[in-house]
Amino acid sequence: AVSAGGYYTRNGSSYRRYLWLDSPIRSNFYSMVHPAVYHDTDSVKWTMAILIAIAKCTNRILVLPQFFNADMDAGTRFFWNIMDYSKVDKVVDFRESNYPSNPKSWHQDGSEWPYTTVATTALMREYGRRDTNITIYSEVAGQDSIIKHNAWQINALPEHELFDAFICSLTTTAEVDSAELLLVNPALVMFDHGFKNRLQDRLLRYHENRQHGQLQPKIGKMEEEILE
């Protein structure tokens, strides 16, 4: 398991498996003053739930993003201010957001590259379109070249299966699955409020109906992981 390696010294492809949030501002950074998610605490919660679920399903160490809120002193904060770490620790192995800044966490091959391979992935709509063209995007890069690039349109899938398709793209594409660092951009939840609201309503109704023995709405396998 990925948790079997040491905290910093982690040799071998089985142990150097990290996951970061990717965002339009910079990698592993969540800004609550971005115009699309301005002070939207629901988007923060759902984004983190998705990252935790993906880290679990892909057997990766989640590196928590920096959290920026202009209403706080000095702006940037760690996630322990708003998230219960004890619950996260029961689900995935994780590191604090300053972990990558320590060279001890870098790949120890003498090249001064922190990671030998990086996969950039996203579940998003075509830029400027909020009605169609949902795309799964992935690009894998080594130290000096692009190794693989893919983009799939998945408009035909029902909405509750979109995250299932996304996780399949992360685990069945060999180059993505083997990358040391996986960058995930769940833009449909971060910036598409209609999608986020429908996801939230569907999962909460599923949870409530299950508790009361009532008919449950359809949800995907990955959505069930997010709910848990």
Short mmCIF file of C-alpha atoms in Angstrom, two decimals:
data_model
loop_
_atom_site.label_atom_id
_atom_site.label_comp_id
_atom_site.label_asym_id
_atom_site.label_seq_id
_atom_site.Cartn_x
_atom_site.Cartn_y
_atom_site.Cartn_z
CA ALA A 1 0.00 0.00 0.00
CA VAL A 2 1.07 3.58 -0.60
CA SER A 3 1.09 4.25 3.16
CA ALA A 4 3.84 1.66 3.70
CA GLY A 5 6.69 4.01 2.72
CA GLY A 6 8.35 6.57 4.99
CA TYR A 7 7.09 10.12 5.48
CA TYR A 8 9.75 11.75 3.26
CA THR A 9 12.01 9.00 1.93
CA ARG A 10 9.75 7.10 -0.45
CA ASN A 11 11.54 5.09 -3.12
CA GLY A 12 9.88 3.07 -5.86
CA SER A 13 6.78 3.58 -8.00
CA SER A 14 4.52 1.94 -5.41
CA TYR A 15 5.29 4.60 -2.80
CA ARG A 16 5.83 7.85 -4.74
CA ARG A 17 2.18 8.46 -5.66
CA TYR A 18 0.90 11.94 -4.87
CA LEU A 19 -2.27 13.86 -5.67
CA TRP A 20 -2.69 17.65 -5.82
CA LEU A 21 -5.56 19.95 -6.65
CA ASP A 22 -5.08 21.76 -9.96
CA SER A 23 -6.71 25.17 -10.33
CA PRO A 24 -6.69 28.13 -12.76
CA ILE A 25 -4.54 30.17 -10.38
CA ARG A 26 -1.80 27.68 -9.59
CA SER A 27 -1.36 24.06 -8.60
CA ASN A 28 -2.42 22.96 -5.11
CA PHE A 29 -4.08 26.27 -4.28
CA TYR A 30 -7.75 26.97 -3.50
CA SER A 31 -8.87 30.59 -3.56
CA MET A 32 -12.24 31.58 -2.09
CA VAL A 33 -11.92 35.00 -3.71
CA HIS A 34 -11.92 33.61 -7.26
CA PRO A 35 -14.99 35.19 -8.95
CA ALA A 36 -16.53 31.79 -9.77
CA VAL A 37 -16.43 30.52 -6.16
CA TYR A 38 -16.39 33.75 -4.17
CA HIS A 39 -16.93 32.80 -0.50
CA ASP A 40 -18.69 29.61 -1.65
CA THR A 41 -18.01 27.23 1.25
CA ASP A 42 -20.03 24.46 -0.41
CA SER A 43 -17.60 24.38 -3.34
CA VAL A 44 -14.69 24.03 -0.91
CA LYS A 45 -16.33 21.08 0.86
CA TRP A 46 -17.31 19.25 -2.33
CA THR A 47 -13.92 19.84 -3.94
CA MET A 48 -12.14 18.36 -0.93
CA ALA A 49 -14.57 15.42 -0.75
CA ILE A 50 -13.82 14.67 -4.40
CA LEU A 51 -10.04 14.90 -3.90
CA ILE A 52 -10.20 12.57 -0.88
CA ALA A 53 -12.33 10.05 -2.80
CA ILE A 54 -10.00 10.15 -5.82
CA ALA A 55 -6.92 9.73 -3.59
CA LYS A 56 -8.56 6.68 -2.01
CA CYS A 57 -9.58 5.10 -5.33
CA THR A 58 -6.20 5.72 -6.98
CA ASN A 59 -4.12 4.74 -3.90
CA ARG A 60 -2.36 8.10 -3.70
CA ILE A 61 -1.12 10.42 -0.96
CA LEU A 62 -3.26 13.57 -0.88
CA VAL A 63 -1.21 16.75 -0.47
CA LEU A 64 -3.66 19.28 0.96
CA PRO A 65 -3.94 22.53 -1.02
CA GLN A 66 -3.18 25.97 0.33
CA PHE A 67 -6.40 27.76 1.25
CA PHE A 68 -6.73 31.47 0.48
CA ASN A 69 -9.42 33.70 1.95
CA ALA A 70 -8.89 37.47 1.83
CA ASP A 71 -10.97 37.94 4.97
CA MET A 72 -8.39 36.07 7.04
CA ASP A 73 -5.23 37.63 8.42
CA ALA A 74 -2.38 37.20 5.92
CA GLY A 75 -4.75 35.44 3.51
CA THR A 76 -3.28 31.96 3.14
CA ARG A 77 -4.14 29.25 5.63
CA PHE A 78 -3.79 25.49 6.13
CA PHE A 79 -6.86 23.30 5.79
CA TRP A 80 -6.88 22.19 9.41
CA ASN A 81 -8.81 25.41 10.16
CA ILE A 82 -11.84 24.12 8.29
CA MET A 83 -11.43 20.33 8.04
CA ASP A 84 -11.32 17.51 10.60
CA TYR A 85 -7.96 15.84 9.95
CA SER A 86 -8.78 12.88 12.20
CA LYS A 87 -11.57 11.82 9.82
CA VAL A 88 -9.42 12.32 6.71
CA ASP A 89 -6.64 10.23 8.23
CA LYS A 90 -9.02 7.25 8.48
CA VAL A 91 -9.65 7.37 4.71
CA VAL A 92 -6.37 8.35 3.02
CA ASP A 93 -2.72 9.04 3.70
CA PHE A 94 -2.19 12.80 3.43
CA ARG A 95 0.43 15.53 3.79
CA GLU A 96 0.19 19.20 4.73
CA SER A 97 0.36 21.79 1.94
CA ASN A 98 3.98 22.80 2.68
CA TYR A 99 5.19 19.19 2.18
CA PRO A 100 6.39 19.67 -1.47
CA SER A 101 8.56 22.65 -0.47
CA ASN A 102 10.87 20.36 1.50
CA PRO A 103 13.52 18.83 -0.83
CA LYS A 104 13.43 15.67 1.29
CA SER A 105 10.08 14.90 -0.36
CA TRP A 106 11.55 15.17 -3.89
CA HIS A 107 12.59 12.29 -6.13
CA GLN A 108 16.11 11.36 -5.05
CA ASP A 109 17.86 10.79 -8.39
CA GLY A 110 20.29 13.73 -8.36
CA SER A 111 18.48 15.62 -11.14
CA GLU A 112 16.84 18.23 -8.87
CA TRP A 113 13.44 17.41 -10.37
CA PRO A 114 10.87 16.96 -7.57
CA TYR A 115 8.86 14.42 -9.64
CA THR A 116 9.92 12.30 -12.58
CA THR A 117 6.44 12.25 -14.17
CA VAL A 118 3.42 14.52 -13.75
CA ALA A 119 -0.12 13.84 -14.99
CA THR A 120 -2.46 16.81 -15.42
CA THR A 121 -6.13 15.79 -15.50
CA ALA A 122 -9.49 17.55 -15.54
CA LEU A 123 -13.23 16.92 -15.70
CA MET A 124 -14.64 20.07 -17.26
CA ARG A 125 -16.85 21.69 -19.85
CA GLU A 126 -15.57 23.32 -23.00
CA TYR A 127 -14.39 26.82 -22.15
CA GLY A 128 -17.29 29.27 -22.21
CA ARG A 129 -19.96 26.56 -22.56
CA ARG A 130 -22.22 25.57 -19.68
CA ASP A 131 -24.64 23.36 -21.58
CA THR A 132 -22.65 20.75 -23.53
CA ASN A 133 -19.22 19.34 -24.30
CA ILE A 134 -18.14 17.75 -21.04
CA THR A 135 -14.54 16.61 -21.46
CA ILE A 136 -12.09 14.39 -19.63
CA TYR A 137 -8.60 15.72 -20.25
CA SER A 138 -5.23 14.22 -19.37
CA GLU A 139 -1.62 15.00 -20.21
CA VAL A 140 1.44 13.19 -18.86
CA ALA A 141 4.84 14.87 -18.90
CA GLY A 142 8.32 13.65 -18.05
CA GLN A 143 11.32 15.80 -17.25
CA ASP A 144 11.79 16.98 -20.85
CA SER A 145 8.82 15.88 -22.96
CA ILE A 146 5.08 15.21 -23.20
CA ILE A 147 4.57 11.45 -22.84
CA LYS A 148 0.85 11.18 -23.56
CA HIS A 149 -2.10 13.47 -24.26
CA ASN A 150 -5.80 12.52 -24.32
CA ALA A 151 -9.17 14.27 -24.43
CA TRP A 152 -12.54 12.51 -24.45
CA GLN A 153 -15.98 14.07 -24.77
CA ILE A 154 -18.48 12.20 -22.59
CA ASN A 155 -21.72 14.08 -23.25
CA ALA A 156 -23.70 10.86 -23.79
CA LEU A 157 -23.26 9.69 -20.19
CA PRO A 158 -25.89 10.42 -17.54
CA GLU A 159 -24.65 12.95 -15.02
CA HIS A 160 -24.36 10.47 -12.14
CA GLU A 161 -21.81 8.42 -14.15
CA LEU A 162 -19.42 11.26 -15.01
CA PHE A 163 -17.13 10.71 -12.02
CA ASP A 164 -17.06 6.96 -12.74
CA ALA A 165 -15.77 7.74 -16.24
CA PHE A 166 -13.24 10.18 -14.80
CA ILE A 167 -11.82 7.71 -12.28
CA CYS A 168 -11.59 5.07 -15.04
CA SER A 169 -9.47 7.47 -17.09
CA LEU A 170 -7.11 7.87 -14.11
CA THR A 171 -6.74 4.17 -13.31
CA THR A 172 -6.85 2.48 -16.74
CA THR A 173 -4.50 4.80 -18.64
CA ALA A 174 -1.12 3.31 -17.73
CA GLU A 175 0.87 6.53 -18.08
CA VAL A 176 -1.57 8.45 -15.86
CA ASP A 177 -1.81 5.70 -13.26
CA SER A 178 1.98 5.36 -12.96
CA ALA A 179 2.77 9.11 -12.77
CA GLU A 180 4.41 10.18 -9.53
CA LEU A 181 2.26 13.30 -9.27
CA LEU A 182 -1.40 13.47 -10.32
CA LEU A 183 -2.91 16.95 -10.69
CA VAL A 184 -6.72 16.89 -10.58
CA ASN A 185 -8.96 19.73 -11.71
CA PRO A 186 -12.62 18.98 -10.79
CA ALA A 187 -13.78 22.13 -12.60
CA LEU A 188 -17.37 20.93 -12.98
CA VAL A 189 -17.79 21.18 -9.21
CA MET A 190 -15.58 24.19 -8.58
CA PHE A 191 -17.03 26.47 -11.25
CA ASP A 192 -20.30 24.99 -12.57
CA HIS A 193 -22.76 25.79 -9.80
CA GLY A 194 -25.64 24.06 -11.57
CA PHE A 195 -23.70 20.78 -11.68
CA LYS A 196 -22.54 21.18 -8.07
CA ASN A 197 -26.08 21.87 -6.83
CA ARG A 198 -27.50 18.85 -8.68
CA LEU A 199 -24.70 16.63 -7.32
CA GLN A 200 -25.29 17.87 -3.79
CA ASP A 201 -29.06 17.38 -4.03
CA ARG A 202 -28.70 13.89 -5.53
CA LEU A 203 -26.26 12.64 -2.88
CA LEU A 204 -28.12 14.16 0.07
CA ARG A 205 -31.44 12.67 -1.13
CA TYR A 206 -29.69 9.31 -1.58
CA HIS A 207 -28.33 9.47 1.97
CA GLU A 208 -31.64 10.53 3.53
CA ASN A 209 -33.74 8.04 1.57
CA ARG A 210 -31.34 5.20 2.42
CA GLN A 211 -31.68 6.00 6.11
CA HIS A 212 -35.49 5.93 5.87
CA GLY A 213 -35.76 2.91 3.58
CA GLN A 214 -37.20 4.98 0.74
CA LEU A 215 -36.55 4.85 -3.01
CA GLN A 216 -33.08 6.25 -3.70
CA PRO A 217 -32.00 8.30 -6.72
CA LYS A 218 -29.38 6.75 -9.00
CA ILE A 219 -25.82 7.60 -8.06
CA GLY A 220 -22.51 6.38 -9.48
CA LYS A 221 -19.97 4.22 -7.65
CA MET A 222 -17.59 7.17 -7.43
CA GLU A 223 -20.36 9.43 -6.15
CA GLU A 224 -20.94 6.92 -3.35
CA GLU A 225 -17.25 7.23 -2.42
CA ILE A 226 -17.60 11.02 -2.40
CA LEU A 227 -20.67 10.78 -0.17
CA GLU A 228 -18.86 8.52 2.31
#
